[in-house]
Amino acid sequence: MSLTAPDRWKAAWNADLAVLESLRANGDVPHVVREIDVSFRGPLESLRRLQASCSNFGFEVQSFTEADDEGEPWLFLVRDQTTDEDALRDLTMTYLQIEDSFGVECDGWGCVGQTKE
């Protein structure tokens, strides 16, 4: 599926907006920089390639599991950023680009809400 497919973008962005709404409902201050983690699933070799080049997308490796409880590989990446809409729009575009470039699937993102400036 293409990065530019409107339905794909809309589905990803709507899911991300739901996370943002939850953060805001719990008092998150969007302009505070914090650690955002993004997880990816896919073929082991694809995840290894992503692990090796994640810094090109502004990430560091948080953890890499070659076989989770179900025997599937799982890569967690992390970067520091805000949760304002522009920053999250960039995050969404970035993980969609990673999916296309590496043949992996984003399994979601998360962060600890920041309630103090």
XYZ file of N, CA and C in Angstrom:
351
model
N 0.841 -1.177 0.000
C 0.000 0.000 0.000
C 0.888 1.243 0.000
N 0.543 2.207 -0.767
C 1.350 3.409 -0.922
C 1.210 4.351 0.267
N 2.310 5.014 0.569
C 2.321 6.018 1.631
C 1.289 7.100 1.369
N 1.030 7.384 0.110
C 0.126 8.471 -0.234
C -1.329 8.024 -0.360
N -1.619 6.776 -0.150
C -3.004 6.308 -0.235
C -3.840 7.031 0.823
N -4.855 7.785 0.388
C -5.638 8.578 1.343
C -6.276 7.754 2.452
N -6.780 6.585 2.143
C -7.418 5.759 3.176
C -6.407 5.292 4.204
N -5.217 4.970 3.758
C -4.169 4.529 4.688
C -3.772 5.673 5.614
N -3.532 6.844 5.039
C -3.188 8.013 5.859
C -4.308 8.309 6.848
N -5.542 8.326 6.365
C -6.688 8.670 7.206
C -6.818 7.697 8.373
N -6.668 6.420 8.121
C -6.780 5.415 9.190
C -5.676 5.608 10.225
N -4.446 5.810 9.756
C -3.325 5.995 10.687
C -3.504 7.281 11.483
N -3.860 8.356 10.814
C -4.001 9.647 11.490
C -5.155 9.625 12.491
N -6.259 9.002 12.127
C -7.392 8.897 13.062
C -7.004 8.111 14.307
N -6.248 7.040 14.143
C -5.790 6.264 15.302
C -4.861 7.122 16.166
N -3.985 7.884 15.532
C -3.069 8.739 16.278
C -3.810 9.871 16.981
N -4.832 10.418 16.341
C -5.634 11.459 16.981
C -6.348 10.934 18.223
N -6.763 9.679 18.176
C -7.413 9.079 19.353
C -6.433 9.016 20.523
N -5.167 8.696 20.246
C -4.158 8.677 21.306
C -3.941 10.096 21.831
N -3.876 11.062 20.918
C -3.710 12.458 21.335
C -4.873 12.928 22.202
N -6.087 12.574 21.823
C -7.259 12.949 22.611
C -7.187 12.368 24.016
N -6.731 11.142 24.126
C -6.576 10.514 25.433
C -5.519 11.242 26.261
N -4.402 11.580 25.631
C -3.364 12.324 26.334
C -3.916 13.660 26.833
N -4.601 14.391 25.960
C -5.146 15.705 26.342
C -6.170 15.577 27.457
N -7.006 14.554 27.386
C -8.024 14.349 28.417
C -7.402 14.088 29.785
N -6.150 13.630 29.774
C -5.448 13.363 31.027
C -4.467 14.471 31.392
N -4.626 15.642 30.764
C -3.845 16.805 31.142
C -2.499 16.962 30.484
N -2.247 16.248 29.402
C -0.955 16.346 28.730
C -0.719 17.762 28.203
N 0.509 18.231 28.373
C 0.938 19.522 27.835
C 1.699 19.220 26.535
N 1.088 19.494 25.384
C 1.645 19.026 24.112
C 3.010 19.570 23.732
N 3.389 20.750 24.180
C 4.661 21.322 23.730
C 5.859 20.874 24.574
N 5.635 20.019 25.554
C 6.739 19.494 26.357
C 7.385 18.319 25.613
N 8.684 18.390 25.423
C 9.415 17.311 24.760
C 9.481 16.118 25.699
N 9.223 14.949 25.131
C 9.299 13.704 25.894
C 9.680 12.574 24.959
N 9.976 11.417 25.543
C 10.350 10.235 24.780
C 9.088 9.590 24.199
N 9.095 9.377 22.896
C 8.015 8.692 22.195
C 8.576 7.378 21.683
N 7.910 6.270 22.009
C 8.365 4.987 21.472
C 7.409 4.523 20.382
N 7.977 3.885 19.381
C 7.214 3.341 18.262
C 7.668 1.907 18.070
N 6.715 0.998 17.978
C 7.092 -0.409 17.814
C 6.756 -0.893 16.407
N 7.567 -1.822 15.947
C 7.400 -2.393 14.612
C 7.471 -3.912 14.685
N 6.666 -4.531 13.850
C 6.667 -5.982 13.671
C 6.957 -6.272 12.210
N 7.475 -7.446 11.955
C 7.734 -7.831 10.570
C 8.782 -8.910 10.510
N 9.241 -9.200 9.304
C 10.279 -10.217 9.136
C 11.552 -9.813 9.880
N 12.206 -10.771 10.484
C 13.393 -10.519 11.293
C 14.450 -9.734 10.510
N 14.720 -10.122 9.298
C 15.749 -9.439 8.502
C 15.353 -7.986 8.224
N 14.083 -7.731 7.980
C 13.617 -6.362 7.747
C 13.779 -5.510 9.005
N 13.456 -6.096 10.146
C 13.621 -5.366 11.407
C 15.091 -5.109 11.711
N 15.945 -6.038 11.352
C 17.392 -5.823 11.545
C 17.887 -4.673 10.672
N 17.397 -4.600 9.430
C 17.784 -3.491 8.550
C 17.292 -2.166 9.123
N 16.072 -2.146 9.632
C 15.534 -0.940 10.252
C 16.337 -0.574 11.495
N 16.671 -1.554 12.287
C 17.483 -1.310 13.483
C 18.785 -0.609 13.099
N 19.416 -1.065 12.027
C 20.698 -0.511 11.607
C 20.592 0.903 11.053
N 19.423 1.284 10.551
C 19.312 2.600 9.922
C 18.271 3.512 10.571
N 17.820 3.166 11.769
C 16.761 3.954 12.411
C 17.179 5.391 12.694
N 18.472 5.642 12.860
C 18.927 7.013 13.121
C 18.654 7.928 11.926
N 18.534 7.361 10.732
C 18.191 8.157 9.552
C 16.794 8.766 9.662
N 15.976 8.207 10.539
C 14.608 8.677 10.753
C 14.458 9.390 12.096
N 15.587 9.629 12.762
C 15.562 10.345 14.033
C 15.305 9.484 15.251
N 15.468 8.173 15.121
C 15.201 7.244 16.218
C 16.470 6.593 16.745
N 16.357 6.062 17.934
C 17.340 5.160 18.526
C 16.602 3.873 18.860
N 17.347 2.784 18.989
C 16.743 1.517 19.366
C 16.497 1.516 20.878
N 15.258 1.245 21.256
C 14.928 1.092 22.671
C 15.108 -0.369 23.071
N 14.565 -1.271 22.245
C 14.765 -2.700 22.479
C 14.450 -3.472 21.198
N 15.071 -4.639 21.099
C 14.853 -5.512 19.945
C 14.741 -6.931 20.454
N 13.616 -7.544 20.180
C 13.361 -8.913 20.597
C 13.242 -9.775 19.352
N 14.131 -10.734 19.211
C 14.087 -11.600 18.030
C 12.927 -12.582 18.085
N 12.455 -12.896 19.285
C 11.305 -13.791 19.420
C 10.571 -13.455 20.715
N 9.354 -12.892 20.578
C 8.549 -12.591 21.759
C 7.856 -13.869 22.227
N 6.861 -13.751 23.073
C 6.160 -14.929 23.604
C 5.508 -15.773 22.512
N 5.163 -15.129 21.388
C 4.569 -15.864 20.258
C 5.616 -16.263 19.221
N 6.893 -15.993 19.520
C 7.966 -16.339 18.605
C 8.184 -15.335 17.489
N 7.573 -14.152 17.606
C 7.677 -13.122 16.573
C 8.680 -12.044 16.980
N 9.428 -11.508 16.011
C 10.350 -10.412 16.327
C 9.599 -9.100 16.540
N 10.207 -8.204 17.336
C 9.565 -6.951 17.687
C 10.644 -5.917 17.955
N 10.575 -4.779 17.275
C 11.552 -3.711 17.417
C 10.876 -2.467 17.988
N 11.426 -1.946 19.081
C 10.952 -0.697 19.676
C 11.985 0.386 19.412
N 11.537 1.460 18.779
C 12.385 2.618 18.539
C 11.901 3.768 19.405
N 12.772 4.735 19.647
C 12.413 5.858 20.507
C 13.062 7.134 19.975
N 12.349 8.247 20.161
C 12.922 9.566 19.881
C 12.245 10.585 20.782
N 12.922 11.708 20.988
C 12.376 12.785 21.805
C 11.648 13.774 20.912
N 10.422 14.129 21.312
C 9.644 15.107 20.566
C 8.445 15.549 21.395
N 7.722 16.513 20.879
C 6.496 16.973 21.514
C 5.324 16.137 21.005
N 4.142 16.414 21.535
C 2.939 15.739 21.036
C 1.960 16.723 20.412
N 2.469 17.885 19.983
C 1.566 18.797 19.279
C 1.219 18.172 17.925
N 0.167 18.670 17.288
C -0.318 18.036 16.059
C 0.721 18.000 14.949
N 1.500 19.065 14.781
C 2.517 19.064 13.719
C 3.562 17.981 13.954
N 4.018 17.846 15.196
C 5.020 16.828 15.517
C 4.452 15.425 15.316
N 3.190 15.231 15.699
C 2.578 13.913 15.541
C 2.283 13.601 14.087
N 1.953 14.618 13.310
C 1.744 14.412 11.871
C 3.057 13.926 11.244
N 4.172 14.535 11.657
C 5.485 14.103 11.171
C 5.782 12.667 11.615
N 5.468 12.334 12.853
C 5.683 10.973 13.341
C 4.885 9.972 12.513
N 3.627 10.298 12.246
C 2.775 9.402 11.454
C 3.357 9.201 10.058
N 3.746 10.288 9.409
C 4.333 10.173 8.070
C 5.622 9.354 8.117
N 6.398 9.541 9.175
C 7.664 8.821 9.293
C 7.436 7.328 9.457
N 6.511 6.919 10.347
C 6.338 5.472 10.508
C 5.686 4.843 9.287
N 4.866 5.587 8.557
C 4.320 5.049 7.308
C 5.429 4.888 6.266
N 6.342 5.849 6.220
C 7.484 5.743 5.307
C 8.362 4.549 5.687
N 8.573 4.335 6.972
C 9.354 3.184 7.430
C 8.676 1.886 7.013
N 7.354 1.817 7.177
C 6.628 0.612 6.747
C 6.904 0.319 5.277
N 6.785 1.351 4.444
C 7.000 1.179 3.001
C 8.437 0.820 2.667
N 9.374 1.459 3.341
C 10.793 1.266 3.022
C 11.344 -0.079 3.479
N 10.802 -0.618 4.579
C 11.388 -1.820 5.174
C 10.475 -3.039 5.155
N 9.243 -2.880 4.705
C 8.332 -4.022 4.671
C 7.953 -4.507 6.054
N 7.778 -3.553 6.984
C 7.392 -3.864 8.362
C 6.060 -3.172 8.647
N 5.521 -3.436 9.825
C 4.251 -2.819 10.218
C 4.406 -2.134 11.562
N 3.992 -0.886 11.610
C 3.994 -0.163 12.880
C 2.919 -0.767 13.772
N 3.305 -1.113 14.983
C 2.382 -1.733 15.924
C 1.851 -0.712 16.929
N 2.206 0.558 16.728
C 1.708 1.618 17.587
C 2.823 2.441 18.188
N 2.416 3.524 18.834
C 3.361 4.407 19.506
C 2.780 4.780 20.852
N 3.651 5.263 21.703
C 3.180 5.664 23.020
C 4.185 6.564 23.711
N 3.728 7.154 24.791
C 4.578 8.017 25.603
C 3.911 8.203 26.958
N 4.678 8.744 27.871
C 4.141 9.120 29.168
C 3.648 10.555 29.022
N 2.412 10.783 29.386
C 1.865 12.124 29.321
C 2.645 13.071 30.232
N 2.808 14.298 29.773
C 3.530 15.315 30.533
C 2.516 16.361 30.999
N 2.299 16.455 32.282
C 1.294 17.360 32.802
C 1.879 18.636 33.403
N 3.198 18.756 33.406
C 3.863 19.953 33.932
C 4.809 20.500 32.885
N 4.902 21.821 32.840
C 5.799 22.466 31.877
C 7.202 22.544 32.409
